[in-house]
Short mmCIF file of C-alpha atoms in Angstrom, two decimals:
data_model
loop_
_atom_site.label_atom_id
_atom_site.label_comp_id
_atom_site.label_asym_id
_atom_site.label_seq_id
_atom_site.Cartn_x
_atom_site.Cartn_y
_atom_site.Cartn_z
CA MET A 12 59.29 55.59 -11.80
CA LEU A 13 61.59 51.93 -11.06
CA ASP A 14 64.63 53.31 -12.57
CA PHE A 15 64.23 56.33 -10.29
CA LEU A 16 64.35 53.96 -7.34
CA ILE A 17 66.91 51.85 -8.78
CA ASN A 18 69.32 54.93 -9.30
CA GLN A 19 69.30 56.16 -5.62
CA TYR A 20 70.59 52.47 -4.37
CA LYS A 21 73.27 52.44 -6.65
CA GLU A 22 75.57 53.56 -4.14
CA ALA A 23 73.60 52.14 -1.16
CA SER A 24 74.95 49.26 0.94
CA TYR A 25 73.59 46.21 1.01
CA MET A 26 72.83 46.55 4.84
CA GLN A 27 71.03 49.65 4.18
CA ILE A 28 68.84 48.37 1.06
CA SER A 29 67.74 45.42 3.34
CA LEU A 30 66.89 47.84 6.02
CA GLU A 31 65.07 49.86 4.57
CA PHE A 32 63.04 47.03 2.54
CA VAL A 33 62.37 45.42 6.15
CA ALA A 34 60.70 48.99 7.57
CA PHE A 35 58.58 48.94 4.12
CA VAL A 36 57.06 45.94 4.82
CA PHE A 37 55.91 46.33 8.37
CA GLY A 38 55.15 49.98 7.90
CA ILE A 39 52.65 48.55 5.20
CA LEU A 40 51.39 46.08 7.44
CA SER A 41 51.18 48.58 10.57
CA VAL A 42 48.82 50.87 8.58
CA TYR A 43 47.14 47.56 7.18
CA PHE A 44 46.39 46.38 10.87
CA ALA A 45 45.27 50.02 11.99
CA LYS A 46 42.59 50.02 8.86
CA LYS A 47 41.11 46.44 10.71
CA GLU A 48 41.95 47.85 14.41
CA ASN A 49 43.79 44.78 14.78
CA ILE A 50 46.43 45.16 18.08
CA TRP A 51 49.74 44.17 15.46
CA VAL A 52 49.32 47.44 14.58
CA TYR A 53 51.59 48.55 17.50
CA PRO A 54 54.16 45.75 16.96
CA THR A 55 54.89 46.35 13.79
CA GLY A 56 54.99 49.62 13.74
CA LEU A 57 57.60 49.36 16.20
CA ILE A 58 59.86 47.44 14.15
CA SER A 59 59.23 49.53 11.49
CA THR A 60 60.01 52.66 13.43
CA VAL A 61 63.44 51.51 15.23
CA ILE A 62 64.95 50.90 12.12
CA THR A 63 63.58 54.08 10.62
CA VAL A 64 65.41 55.91 13.68
CA TYR A 65 68.66 54.25 12.51
CA LEU A 66 68.26 54.59 8.60
CA LEU A 67 67.53 58.47 9.49
CA TYR A 68 70.49 58.87 11.82
CA GLN A 69 72.83 57.53 9.81
CA ALA A 70 71.27 60.05 6.45
CA LYS A 71 71.53 63.19 8.78
CA TYR A 72 67.80 63.63 9.04
CA PHE A 73 67.12 64.27 12.72
CA GLY A 74 63.67 65.84 12.37
CA ASP A 75 62.29 62.52 11.22
CA MET A 76 64.92 60.46 13.54
CA THR A 77 63.23 62.14 16.19
CA MET A 78 59.86 61.49 15.28
CA ASN A 79 60.04 58.10 14.67
CA PHE A 80 61.70 58.14 18.03
CA TYR A 81 58.59 59.46 19.09
CA TYR A 82 56.49 56.82 16.85
CA SER A 83 58.39 54.24 18.89
CA ILE A 84 57.07 55.41 22.39
CA MET A 85 53.43 56.06 21.04
CA SER A 86 53.60 52.45 19.54
CA ILE A 87 54.20 51.33 23.08
CA TYR A 88 51.70 53.83 24.70
CA GLY A 89 49.12 52.85 21.65
CA TRP A 90 49.94 49.42 22.16
CA TYR A 91 48.73 49.67 26.18
CA LYS A 92 45.50 51.64 25.59
CA TRP A 93 44.38 49.67 23.58
CA THR A 94 45.07 46.45 25.04
CA THR A 95 43.89 47.69 28.71
CA LYS A 96 40.35 46.31 29.65
CA SER A 97 40.68 45.21 33.06
CA THR A 98 40.15 49.31 34.06
CA GLU A 99 38.97 50.78 31.28
CA PRO A 100 36.30 49.96 28.77
CA ASP A 101 36.90 48.92 25.15
CA LEU A 102 37.89 51.88 23.38
CA LEU A 103 36.19 52.62 20.50
CA ILE A 104 36.36 54.53 17.27
CA SER A 105 34.99 58.12 18.10
CA ARG A 106 35.42 61.89 16.70
CA THR A 107 38.11 64.65 18.95
CA THR A 108 36.75 66.38 21.54
CA THR A 109 37.15 70.14 21.95
CA LYS A 110 39.74 69.37 24.65
CA GLU A 111 41.46 66.82 22.69
CA LYS A 112 41.38 69.72 19.43
CA VAL A 113 43.02 71.48 21.60
CA ILE A 114 45.66 68.94 23.09
CA GLY A 115 46.01 68.14 19.61
CA PHE A 116 47.27 71.32 18.43
CA GLY A 117 49.40 71.95 21.76
CA LEU A 118 51.12 68.76 20.53
CA PHE A 119 51.28 70.01 17.25
CA VAL A 120 52.85 73.52 18.35
CA PHE A 121 55.38 71.49 20.84
CA THR A 122 56.52 68.82 18.41
CA MET A 123 57.60 71.30 16.14
CA ILE A 124 59.38 73.39 18.14
CA VAL A 125 61.02 70.15 19.50
CA THR A 126 62.05 68.99 16.25
CA TYR A 127 63.68 72.42 15.47
CA LEU A 128 65.76 72.56 18.70
CA VAL A 129 66.97 68.80 17.28
CA TYR A 130 68.57 70.14 14.67
CA VAL A 131 69.89 73.47 16.34
CA PHE A 132 71.43 70.70 18.94
CA PHE A 133 73.01 68.70 16.06
CA ASP A 134 74.42 72.19 14.48
CA TYR A 135 72.42 71.30 11.10
CA LYS A 136 72.08 73.90 8.56
CA LEU A 137 68.37 74.42 8.06
CA GLU A 138 66.95 74.40 4.38
CA ILE A 139 63.54 74.19 2.71
CA PRO A 140 63.23 70.60 2.94
CA ASN A 141 64.44 70.68 6.94
CA TYR A 142 61.26 73.44 7.22
CA ILE A 143 58.86 70.85 5.93
CA ASP A 144 59.90 68.11 7.80
CA ILE A 145 59.36 70.25 11.17
CA PHE A 146 55.56 70.85 9.70
CA THR A 147 55.20 66.82 9.06
CA SER A 148 56.97 65.99 12.18
CA GLY A 149 54.22 67.71 14.50
CA ILE A 150 51.13 66.64 12.00
CA PHE A 151 52.59 63.13 12.58
CA PHE A 152 53.07 63.05 16.28
CA THR A 153 49.72 64.29 16.80
CA ALA A 154 48.18 61.74 14.48
CA MET A 155 50.07 59.42 16.82
CA TRP A 156 48.00 60.39 19.69
CA TYR A 157 45.13 60.45 18.18
CA MET A 158 45.97 57.09 16.76
CA ALA A 159 46.30 55.85 19.88
CA LEU A 160 42.61 56.87 21.36
CA LYS A 161 41.09 55.44 18.16
CA LYS A 162 40.36 59.46 16.60
CA LEU A 163 38.82 59.38 13.16
CA GLU A 164 40.31 62.48 13.23
CA SER A 165 44.10 60.75 13.29
CA TRP A 166 43.79 59.43 9.46
CA THR A 167 42.80 62.83 8.05
CA LEU A 168 46.30 64.06 9.66
CA TRP A 169 47.65 60.79 8.23
CA ILE A 170 46.53 61.59 5.22
CA ILE A 171 48.03 65.56 5.03
CA GLY A 172 51.47 64.26 6.87
CA ASP A 173 51.75 61.01 3.91
CA CYS A 174 51.27 63.23 0.93
CA ILE A 175 53.83 65.89 1.78
CA ALA A 176 56.02 63.11 2.87
CA VAL A 177 55.84 61.58 -0.35
CA PRO A 178 57.85 63.82 -2.91
CA LEU A 179 60.11 64.93 0.67
CA PHE A 180 61.37 61.25 0.56
CA ALA A 181 61.95 61.19 -2.82
CA HIS A 182 64.05 64.23 -2.92
CA ARG A 183 66.41 63.21 -0.11
CA GLY A 184 67.39 59.90 -2.27
CA LEU A 185 64.94 57.50 -0.05
CA GLY A 186 63.21 55.72 -2.87
CA MET A 187 62.05 53.01 -0.66
CA LEU A 188 60.64 55.26 2.03
CA SER A 189 58.66 57.64 -1.00
CA LEU A 190 57.19 54.80 -2.59
CA GLN A 191 56.33 53.76 1.55
CA TYR A 192 54.59 56.62 1.96
CA LEU A 193 52.49 56.75 -1.41
CA ILE A 194 51.15 53.50 0.02
CA PHE A 195 50.28 54.61 3.27
CA THR A 196 48.19 57.57 2.01
CA ILE A 197 46.40 55.39 -0.35
CA LEU A 198 45.86 52.87 2.77
CA ALA A 199 45.07 55.71 4.84
CA VAL A 200 42.44 57.33 2.65
CA MET A 201 40.47 53.63 2.54
CA ALA A 202 41.09 53.29 6.84
CA TYR A 203 39.53 56.84 7.03
CA LEU A 204 36.25 55.24 5.16
CA GLN A 205 36.27 52.37 7.01
CA TRP A 206 37.06 53.83 10.43
CA LYS A 207 34.07 56.38 9.35
CA LYS A 208 31.47 53.73 8.63
CA THR A 209 32.60 52.22 11.84
CA LEU A 210 31.74 55.25 13.78
CA ASN A 211 28.40 55.78 11.82
CA SER A 212 27.07 52.48 12.52
CA TYR A 213 28.32 53.08 16.54
CA LEU A 214 26.13 56.20 16.43
CA GLN A 215 22.84 54.56 14.54
CA ALA A 216 22.97 52.00 17.17
CA SER A 217 23.06 54.41 19.90
#
C-alpha cells in the first residue's frame, strides 16, 4: 500500500504534494468536527475543498472539480445555518421528511446533469471513471445539503459516496486523496452511529 502511494508521486511537483497533504489534513479535520457537531467542520472543510478544486482542475477531473466548488459554496451555507440562532431555533439532528427526500433526489439528478454538462463544456472524452464521477457528484452534493440541515441520512450518503471514491481516486493516481476517502469512510460510519445515538436520545426525551 505504501509503495503504491509513493510510486504515484514520483513525477509530482513539490507544490502538488504539499497542497494534497494540506487538503488531506483539513479534510480529515472537517469530518472529525462534523462527527462532533462542531462548527469548525465548515472552515476546515472550506480550506480542503478550495485546494482540491485547484488540484482537480490541474488534473482535468472537471466533474470532481465542480463538486468541490459546490462543496465550498455549501460550506458557507452550512456555516450560516449552524450559527444562525437569532431568527431560527437551534438546529438539531433529525431524519429527512418526505419533502426533503424528494428535494434531495431532485438535487441528485440536477447535480449529475450539471456535472455532465461541465464535461461537455470542456469537451472532455467521457470514460467509465467519468460516469462514476458524475454519479458520486450527485451523491455528495445531496449529502452536503443534508449535512447543512443536520439530517442523519447525510452520513448514509457520505458512506456510499466515499466507498466509491476510494478506488476511483486510486485509479486516477491521486493516492493521497484515495487514502483520505478511506479514512472518510471509517469516520462517516462512526459519525452515523454517534448522530443516530444522539437522535435517539432526543426522541426518548420528547
